[in-house]
Short mmCIF file of C-alpha atoms and ligand atoms in Angstrom, two decimals:
data_model
loop_
_atom_site.label_atom_id
_atom_site.label_comp_id
_atom_site.label_asym_id
_atom_site.label_seq_id
_atom_site.Cartn_x
_atom_site.Cartn_y
_atom_site.Cartn_z
CA MET A 1 12.13 -6.89 23.63
CA SER A 2 8.78 -5.20 24.25
CA LEU A 3 6.93 -3.91 21.21
CA PHE A 4 6.99 -0.48 22.78
CA SER A 5 10.60 -0.49 23.90
CA PRO A 6 12.07 2.99 23.51
CA LYS A 7 15.39 1.32 22.73
CA ARG A 8 14.18 -0.51 19.67
CA LYS A 9 16.36 -0.14 16.65
CA LYS A 10 15.39 2.18 13.80
CA LEU A 11 15.98 0.41 10.49
CA TYR A 12 14.89 3.08 8.01
CA GLU A 13 13.16 6.42 7.89
CA GLY A 14 11.34 7.31 4.68
CA LYS A 15 9.05 10.13 3.69
CA ALA A 16 5.91 8.71 5.23
CA LYS A 17 6.98 5.98 7.62
CA ILE A 18 9.68 4.77 9.98
CA LEU A 19 10.64 1.10 10.18
CA TYR A 20 11.81 -0.35 13.52
CA GLU A 21 13.12 -3.78 14.32
CA GLY A 22 10.22 -6.02 15.38
CA PRO A 23 9.91 -8.27 18.44
CA GLU A 24 10.71 -11.48 16.52
CA PRO A 25 13.18 -12.12 13.71
CA GLY A 26 11.48 -11.52 10.38
CA THR A 27 9.11 -8.88 11.77
CA ILE A 28 9.28 -5.10 11.71
CA ILE A 29 7.18 -2.30 13.11
CA GLN A 30 5.92 0.26 10.64
CA TYR A 31 5.31 3.69 12.20
CA PHE A 32 3.12 6.13 10.20
CA LYS A 33 4.28 9.77 10.27
CA ASP A 34 2.26 12.88 9.45
CA ASP A 35 4.61 14.09 6.71
CA ALA A 36 3.05 14.55 3.30
CA ALA A 37 4.78 12.12 0.93
CA CYS A 38 6.58 14.51 -1.47
CA ARG A 39 3.53 15.44 -3.52
CA GLY A 40 2.39 18.25 -1.32
CA PRO A 41 4.24 21.53 -1.59
CA LYS A 42 1.08 23.10 -0.16
CA HIS A 43 0.97 20.85 2.91
CA ASP A 44 4.18 19.68 4.64
CA THR A 45 2.81 17.84 7.62
CA ILE A 46 -0.81 17.08 8.20
CA SER A 47 -1.61 16.38 11.79
CA GLY A 48 -3.40 13.04 12.16
CA LYS A 49 -2.64 11.82 8.65
CA GLY A 50 -0.44 8.95 9.90
CA VAL A 51 -3.20 7.74 12.22
CA LEU A 52 -5.74 7.62 9.39
CA ASN A 53 -3.38 5.99 6.89
CA ASN A 54 -2.42 3.37 9.46
CA ALA A 55 -6.08 2.60 10.16
CA ILE A 56 -7.13 2.52 6.50
CA SER A 57 -4.12 0.51 5.35
CA SER A 58 -4.56 -2.04 8.16
CA PHE A 59 -8.24 -2.37 7.28
CA LEU A 60 -7.68 -2.81 3.53
CA MET A 61 -4.78 -5.25 4.01
CA SER A 62 -6.74 -7.36 6.48
CA LYS A 63 -9.64 -7.51 3.99
CA LEU A 64 -7.23 -8.57 1.23
CA GLY A 65 -5.94 -11.26 3.58
CA GLU A 66 -9.50 -12.53 3.93
CA ILE A 67 -9.78 -13.11 0.17
CA GLY A 68 -6.44 -14.91 0.13
CA VAL A 69 -4.17 -12.10 -1.09
CA PRO A 70 -1.02 -12.40 1.03
CA THR A 71 0.09 -9.16 2.69
CA HIS A 72 2.79 -8.21 5.17
CA LEU A 73 0.27 -7.16 7.85
CA LEU A 74 0.46 -9.21 11.03
CA LYS A 75 -1.34 -6.85 13.41
CA LYS A 76 -2.28 -3.23 13.89
CA LEU A 77 -0.62 -2.35 17.17
CA ASN A 78 -1.87 1.13 18.00
CA MET A 79 -2.75 4.47 16.43
CA ARG A 80 0.43 4.84 14.44
CA GLU A 81 2.03 1.42 14.29
CA GLN A 82 1.57 -1.97 12.74
CA LEU A 83 3.54 -5.15 13.10
CA VAL A 84 4.43 -6.48 9.66
CA ALA A 85 6.41 -9.32 8.14
CA GLN A 86 9.80 -8.14 6.97
CA VAL A 87 10.24 -8.63 3.25
CA ASP A 88 12.89 -8.09 0.67
CA ILE A 89 11.20 -5.20 -1.15
CA ILE A 90 11.08 -5.52 -4.93
CA PRO A 91 12.07 -1.96 -5.90
CA ILE A 92 9.19 -1.35 -8.29
CA GLU A 93 6.16 0.86 -7.78
CA VAL A 94 3.21 -0.96 -9.31
CA VAL A 95 0.49 1.43 -10.48
CA VAL A 96 -2.96 0.19 -11.45
CA ARG A 97 -5.19 2.57 -13.40
CA ASN A 98 -8.92 2.45 -14.10
CA TYR A 99 -9.48 6.08 -15.15
CA ALA A 100 -7.24 8.55 -16.98
CA ALA A 101 -5.50 10.96 -14.60
CA GLY A 102 -2.09 12.39 -13.74
CA SER A 103 0.85 11.26 -15.87
CA LEU A 104 -1.40 9.13 -18.09
CA VAL A 105 -3.18 12.31 -19.21
CA LYS A 106 0.10 14.21 -19.70
CA ARG A 107 1.97 11.41 -21.45
CA TYR A 108 -0.72 10.14 -23.79
CA GLY A 109 -3.00 13.15 -24.15
CA LEU A 110 -6.05 11.36 -22.74
CA GLU A 111 -8.99 13.25 -21.35
CA LYS A 112 -8.88 13.43 -17.54
CA GLY A 113 -11.53 11.32 -15.90
CA LYS A 114 -12.14 9.05 -18.88
CA ALA A 115 -12.78 5.41 -17.96
CA LEU A 116 -10.08 3.20 -19.46
CA PRO A 117 -11.30 0.32 -21.65
CA ARG A 118 -9.54 -2.03 -19.23
CA ALA A 119 -7.35 -1.71 -16.17
CA ILE A 120 -3.74 -0.86 -16.98
CA VAL A 121 -0.81 -1.98 -14.83
CA GLU A 122 2.37 0.13 -15.00
CA TYR A 123 5.76 -0.37 -13.35
CA TYR A 124 8.08 2.38 -12.11
CA LEU A 125 11.57 1.80 -10.79
CA LYS A 126 11.71 2.85 -7.13
CA LYS A 127 14.63 5.26 -7.51
CA ASP A 128 13.96 8.76 -6.23
CA GLU A 129 17.25 10.09 -7.64
CA LEU A 130 16.05 9.14 -11.16
CA ASN A 131 12.52 10.37 -10.52
CA ASN A 132 11.10 6.81 -10.56
CA PRO A 133 11.28 6.13 -14.33
CA MET A 134 8.60 3.97 -15.92
CA VAL A 135 9.92 0.53 -16.90
CA SER A 136 8.60 -2.43 -18.87
CA GLU A 137 8.75 -6.12 -17.97
CA GLU A 138 11.75 -6.26 -20.31
CA HIS A 139 13.68 -3.71 -18.25
CA ILE A 140 12.69 -5.34 -14.99
CA THR A 141 13.84 -8.81 -16.03
CA ALA A 142 16.92 -7.63 -17.97
CA PHE A 143 18.11 -5.49 -15.04
CA GLY A 144 17.54 -8.42 -12.68
CA VAL A 145 15.05 -6.48 -10.52
CA ALA A 146 12.57 -9.36 -10.61
CA SER A 147 12.15 -12.58 -12.55
CA LEU A 148 9.45 -13.22 -15.14
CA PRO A 149 7.47 -15.55 -12.83
CA GLU A 150 7.68 -12.87 -10.12
CA ILE A 151 6.34 -10.21 -12.48
CA ASP A 152 3.53 -12.55 -13.55
CA GLU A 153 2.62 -13.09 -9.89
CA ILE A 154 2.77 -9.34 -9.19
CA TYR A 155 0.55 -8.62 -12.20
CA SER A 156 -2.07 -11.16 -11.23
CA LEU A 157 -2.09 -10.04 -7.58
CA ALA A 158 -2.37 -6.40 -8.70
CA MET A 159 -5.40 -7.25 -10.88
CA ARG A 160 -7.13 -9.17 -8.08
CA ILE A 161 -6.45 -6.34 -5.64
CA ASN A 162 -7.79 -3.83 -8.15
CA ASP A 163 -11.05 -5.75 -8.65
CA TYR A 164 -11.57 -6.19 -4.94
CA LEU A 165 -10.70 -2.62 -3.91
CA SER A 166 -12.60 -1.03 -6.82
CA GLY A 167 -15.71 -2.90 -5.73
CA MET A 168 -15.21 -2.02 -2.10
CA PHE A 169 -14.79 1.69 -2.86
CA LEU A 170 -17.72 1.74 -5.33
CA GLY A 171 -19.85 0.37 -2.50
CA VAL A 172 -19.12 3.54 -0.52
CA GLY A 173 -19.55 5.97 -3.41
CA LEU A 174 -15.89 6.34 -4.41
CA ARG A 175 -14.24 5.61 -7.75
CA LEU A 176 -10.74 4.14 -7.45
CA ALA A 177 -9.16 5.98 -10.39
CA ASP A 178 -5.67 4.61 -9.75
CA PHE A 179 -3.41 3.43 -6.96
CA LYS A 180 0.11 2.29 -6.17
CA LEU A 181 1.31 -0.96 -4.63
CA GLU A 182 4.64 -2.32 -3.46
CA PHE A 183 5.47 -6.01 -3.23
CA GLY A 184 8.21 -7.95 -1.48
CA ARG A 185 9.70 -11.40 -1.22
CA GLN A 186 8.93 -13.21 2.01
CA PHE A 187 11.15 -16.14 2.87
CA LEU A 188 9.09 -18.89 4.48
CA SER A 189 12.10 -21.17 4.75
CA GLU A 190 15.54 -21.29 3.20
CA HIS A 191 14.16 -22.62 -0.07
CA GLU A 192 10.63 -21.29 -0.08
CA LEU A 193 9.61 -17.75 -0.85
CA ARG A 194 6.45 -16.00 -1.91
CA ILE A 195 5.47 -12.56 -3.18
CA ILE A 196 3.33 -10.54 -0.77
CA VAL A 197 1.87 -7.04 -0.68
CA ALA A 198 3.97 -4.70 1.48
CA ASP A 199 4.20 -0.99 2.34
CA GLU A 200 0.75 0.64 2.65
CA ILE A 201 -2.56 0.97 0.79
CA SER A 202 -4.02 4.28 1.84
CA PRO A 203 -5.45 7.50 0.36
CA ASP A 204 -1.82 8.71 0.13
CA HIS A 205 -1.31 6.18 -2.64
CA CYS A 206 -4.72 6.36 -4.33
CA ARG A 207 -6.74 8.64 -6.56
CA LEU A 208 -10.28 8.44 -5.24
CA TRP A 209 -13.16 10.42 -6.71
CA ASP A 210 -16.60 10.83 -5.25
CA MET A 211 -19.03 9.20 -7.68
CA LYS A 212 -21.58 12.00 -7.49
CA THR A 213 -19.49 15.16 -7.10
CA ASN A 214 -16.08 14.04 -8.47
CA MET A 215 -14.52 15.55 -5.36
CA ASP A 216 -10.96 14.25 -4.68
CA PHE A 217 -10.46 11.98 -1.70
CA GLY A 218 -6.97 10.70 -2.51
CA HIS A 219 -3.50 12.25 -2.75
CA ASP A 220 -4.59 14.84 -5.34
CA ILE A 221 -6.06 16.88 -2.49
CA TYR A 222 -2.50 17.80 -1.47
CA ARG A 223 -2.38 19.96 -4.60
CA GLU A 224 -5.40 21.95 -3.54
CA GLU A 225 -4.93 25.09 -1.47
CA SER A 226 -6.95 25.55 1.74
CA VAL A 227 -8.48 22.08 1.78
CA ASP A 228 -8.99 20.12 4.98
CA VAL A 229 -6.99 17.01 4.04
CA ILE A 230 -7.72 15.30 7.33
CA ALA A 231 -11.48 15.81 7.02
CA ARG A 232 -11.38 14.12 3.60
CA PHE A 233 -9.20 11.21 4.76
CA ARG A 234 -11.42 10.82 7.80
CA GLU A 235 -14.41 10.60 5.52
CA VAL A 236 -12.78 7.84 3.49
CA ALA A 237 -12.20 5.95 6.74
CA ALA A 238 -15.74 6.58 7.95
CA ARG A 239 -17.29 5.47 4.65
CA LEU A 240 -15.31 2.23 4.91
CA GLY A 241 -16.55 1.84 8.48
CA VAL A 242 -13.09 2.38 9.95
CA PHE A 243 -13.03 4.54 13.03
CA PRO A 244 -9.47 4.93 14.24
CA ASP A 245 -9.09 5.36 17.94
CA LEU A 246 -7.91 8.96 18.24
CA THR A 247 -7.79 8.84 22.03
CA GLY A 248 -4.37 7.24 22.22
CA ASN A 249 -5.62 3.94 23.58
CA THR A 250 -4.18 0.94 21.85
CA ASP A 251 -6.58 -1.12 19.83
CA SER A 252 -6.41 -4.50 18.26
CA ASN A 253 -7.33 -6.01 14.92
CA GLY A 254 -7.07 -9.66 15.83
CA ASP A 255 -4.33 -11.77 17.26
CA VAL A 256 -0.66 -11.39 16.59
CA LEU A 257 0.49 -13.95 14.08
CA SER A 258 3.93 -15.23 14.91
CA MET A 259 6.20 -15.82 11.93
CA ALA A 260 5.82 -19.55 12.49
CA ASP A 261 2.01 -19.22 12.34
CA ALA A 262 2.22 -17.01 9.26
CA ALA A 263 4.52 -19.49 7.52
CA GLU A 264 2.23 -22.38 8.48
CA ARG A 265 -0.80 -20.50 7.15
CA ALA A 266 1.01 -19.70 3.89
CA SER A 267 2.08 -23.27 3.30
CA GLN A 268 -1.47 -24.49 4.05
CA SER A 269 -2.90 -22.05 1.52
CA ALA A 270 -0.27 -23.09 -1.07
CA LYS A 271 -1.25 -26.74 -0.51
CA THR A 272 -4.94 -25.93 -0.91
CA LYS A 273 -4.13 -24.09 -4.14
CA GLU A 274 -2.14 -27.05 -5.44
CA ALA A 275 -4.94 -29.43 -4.55
CA GLY A 276 -7.41 -27.13 -6.31
CA SER A 277 -5.39 -26.89 -9.50
CA ALA A 278 -4.62 -30.61 -9.68
P1 ADP B 1 9.92 5.88 1.04
O1 ADP B 1 10.20 7.31 1.31
O2 ADP B 1 11.14 5.08 0.65
O3 ADP B 1 8.72 5.62 0.15
P2 ADP B 1 8.26 5.23 3.32
O4 ADP B 1 8.22 6.43 4.18
O5 ADP B 1 7.07 4.89 2.49
O6 ADP B 1 9.57 5.22 2.44
O7 ADP B 1 8.67 4.02 4.28
C1 ADP B 1 8.44 2.72 4.01
C2 ADP B 1 9.66 2.03 3.42
O8 ADP B 1 9.68 0.70 3.89
C3 ADP B 1 9.59 1.95 1.90
O9 ADP B 1 10.88 2.13 1.36
C4 ADP B 1 9.09 0.54 1.64
O10 ADP B 1 9.56 0.03 0.41
C5 ADP B 1 9.64 -0.23 2.81
N1 ADP B 1 8.80 -1.33 3.28
C6 ADP B 1 7.44 -1.36 3.32
N2 ADP B 1 6.99 -2.52 3.82
C7 ADP B 1 8.09 -3.26 4.13
C8 ADP B 1 8.30 -4.57 4.67
N3 ADP B 1 7.27 -5.34 5.03
N4 ADP B 1 9.56 -5.01 4.83
C9 ADP B 1 10.61 -4.23 4.47
N5 ADP B 1 10.50 -3.00 3.95
C10 ADP B 1 9.25 -2.50 3.78
MG1 MG B 2 6.72 5.23 0.46
#
């Protein structure tokens, strides 16, 4: 099946993305829509948002790949689509916070904008019908959502990602106040699985503040009336040096990794790790 086959099978349609069956078993195509992900009563669809989120998420995930954080990204295909490894999503939203904002301010009475003494990782059950309740490791393991070793792995990946992304954004004058991640289980063989970063990492899932002006560059801008969301997201992309091709031409971010190559690469990196820790 061609990557661009109009007959490809739709697997899921969410608020921000559509998942299609990929060209090889174990792969899917993630299509980025322009719909505002639930937070924006003031903006329903934002033309061009999907293009920018696709470009920014592909960029950030490929950078994470370079420092050895495994992600589902195999290849950015075009303006709105990326080829990703299919995972068994762990239904937890993992939120990492560096500054007090949003529910942290409401729940604990902290002053908005205050730097936290250390990064805080929170878990929310991915259940829209329950309004994504906050859960502890105890809930997660007792409910069988993930095992303790899986939570430990998620926590340590989240911390590494936070350090790397915070530094990257600081370098372009933006404070990463908080952000959300999703992780999944990737089966490398029948008996071998690993936890990898899935979904997206984009301004839709981040609170980003300009270091000089405190201006919002993340999802909080959806709450503002008469703000040019796209101009802000485009600026985030530009500051990171990402210039999505808005002409409609396809672009490439490196070679397609087949599942076999991805599995080979993962087992090589696991071996290197083992050798290092021996
Ligand atoms: P939602 O409205 O559920 O948040 P989105 O519009 O964000 O949905 O669409 C993405 C959906 O695909 C999410 O439910 C997410 O958990 C899931 N997903 C993301 N990456 C992968 C992946 N690599 N494999 C399988 N499912 C994924
Ligand atoms: Mg989502």
